[in-house]
Coordinates of C-alpha atoms in Angstrom, one line a residue:
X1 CA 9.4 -5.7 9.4
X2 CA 7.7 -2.1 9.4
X3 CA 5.0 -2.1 12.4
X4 CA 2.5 0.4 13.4
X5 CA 3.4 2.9 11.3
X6 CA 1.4 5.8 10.6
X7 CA 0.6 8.9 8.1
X8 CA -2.2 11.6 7.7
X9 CA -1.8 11.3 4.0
X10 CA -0.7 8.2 2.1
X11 CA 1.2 5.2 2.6
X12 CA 1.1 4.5 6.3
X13 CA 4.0 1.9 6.1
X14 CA 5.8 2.6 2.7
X15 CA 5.3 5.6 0.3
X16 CA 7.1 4.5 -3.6
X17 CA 7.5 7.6 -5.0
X18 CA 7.6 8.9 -8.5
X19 CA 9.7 6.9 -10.9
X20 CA 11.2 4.5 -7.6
X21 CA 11.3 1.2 -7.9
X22 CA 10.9 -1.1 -4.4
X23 CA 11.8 -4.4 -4.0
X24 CA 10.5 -6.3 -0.7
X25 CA 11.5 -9.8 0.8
X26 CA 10.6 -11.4 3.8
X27 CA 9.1 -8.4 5.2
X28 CA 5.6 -8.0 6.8
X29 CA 4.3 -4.4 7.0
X30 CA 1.6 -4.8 9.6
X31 CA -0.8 -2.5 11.3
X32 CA -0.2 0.6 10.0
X33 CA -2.6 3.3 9.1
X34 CA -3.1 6.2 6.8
X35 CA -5.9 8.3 6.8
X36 CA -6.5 8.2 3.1
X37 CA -4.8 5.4 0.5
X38 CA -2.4 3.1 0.8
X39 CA -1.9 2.5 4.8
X40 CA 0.1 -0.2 4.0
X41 CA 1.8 0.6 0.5
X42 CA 1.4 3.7 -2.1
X43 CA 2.8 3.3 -4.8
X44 CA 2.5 6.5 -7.4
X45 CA 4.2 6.2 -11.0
X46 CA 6.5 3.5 -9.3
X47 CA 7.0 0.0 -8.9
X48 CA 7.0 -2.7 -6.1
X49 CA 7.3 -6.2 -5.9
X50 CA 7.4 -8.2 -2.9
X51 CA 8.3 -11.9 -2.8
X52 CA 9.6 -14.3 -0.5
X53 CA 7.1 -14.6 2.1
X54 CA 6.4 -10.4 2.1
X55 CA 3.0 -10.1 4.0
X56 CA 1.2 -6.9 4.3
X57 CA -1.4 -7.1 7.5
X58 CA -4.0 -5.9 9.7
X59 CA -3.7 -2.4 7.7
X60 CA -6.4 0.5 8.1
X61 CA -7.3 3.4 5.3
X62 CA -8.9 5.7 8.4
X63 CA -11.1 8.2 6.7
X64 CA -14.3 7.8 5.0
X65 CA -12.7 8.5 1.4
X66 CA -9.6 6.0 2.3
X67 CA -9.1 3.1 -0.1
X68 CA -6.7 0.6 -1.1
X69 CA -5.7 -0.5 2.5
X70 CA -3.2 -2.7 1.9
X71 CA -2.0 -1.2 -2.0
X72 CA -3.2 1.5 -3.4
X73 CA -1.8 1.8 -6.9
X74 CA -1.4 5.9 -8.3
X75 CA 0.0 5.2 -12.6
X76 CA 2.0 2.2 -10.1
X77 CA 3.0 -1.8 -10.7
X78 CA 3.1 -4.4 -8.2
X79 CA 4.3 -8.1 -8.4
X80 CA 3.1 -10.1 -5.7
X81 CA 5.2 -13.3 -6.0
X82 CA 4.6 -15.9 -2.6
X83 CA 3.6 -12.7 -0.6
X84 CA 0.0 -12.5 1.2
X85 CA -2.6 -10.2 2.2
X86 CA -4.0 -10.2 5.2
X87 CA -7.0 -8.5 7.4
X88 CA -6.9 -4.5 5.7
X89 CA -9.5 -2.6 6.2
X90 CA -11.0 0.2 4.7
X91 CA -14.2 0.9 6.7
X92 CA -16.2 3.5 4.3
X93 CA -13.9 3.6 0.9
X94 CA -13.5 1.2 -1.8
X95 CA -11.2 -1.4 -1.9
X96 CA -10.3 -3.6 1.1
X97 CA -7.2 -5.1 -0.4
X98 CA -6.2 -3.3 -3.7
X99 CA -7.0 -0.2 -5.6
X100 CA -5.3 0.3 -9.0
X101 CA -6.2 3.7 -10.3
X102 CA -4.8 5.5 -13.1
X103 CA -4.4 9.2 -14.0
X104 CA -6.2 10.3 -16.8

């Protein structure tokens, strides 16, 4: 799994960058932290999917403009198949699970 990771950016835990595709199973990504989006996934003009008992947990978006705790989705996908969810937090943005947002 990917623990306690950290960024002062974007995705604390895993950062799915620019025409990347990700594919997760049986992983948790668990407290992990980023000071704006995504503390536990950013994915930007990319795609993830995470299956087979993925789990993304206890994640934190740390400033006041963070969002998307546990996804934040830049122009990204995501397929969720039997993954979860869990306790993110995003104490003054929007979002406490998932933020899709696209570029205009």
């Amino acid at each position: 799994g990917i623990f306690k990771c950290e960024s002062s950016l974007y995705g604390g835990g895993v950062l799915v960058e620019r025409g990347s595709d990700i594919n997760v199973a049986s992983t948790r990504i668990t407290d992990c932290t980023a000071q704006l989006d995504g503390a536990g996934v950013y994915v930007w003009s990319s795609a993830l999917t995470m299956s087979a008992g993925s789990a993304i947990e206890s994640c934190v978006a740390t400033s006041g403009d963070g969002s998307g705790p546990a996804l934040f989705l830049r122009s990204g996908r995501a397929h969720l198949h039997d993954s979860a969810i869990r306790h993110c937090v995003s104490p003054a943005g929007e979002a406490g699970a998932i933020h899709p947002f696209r570029n205009s």
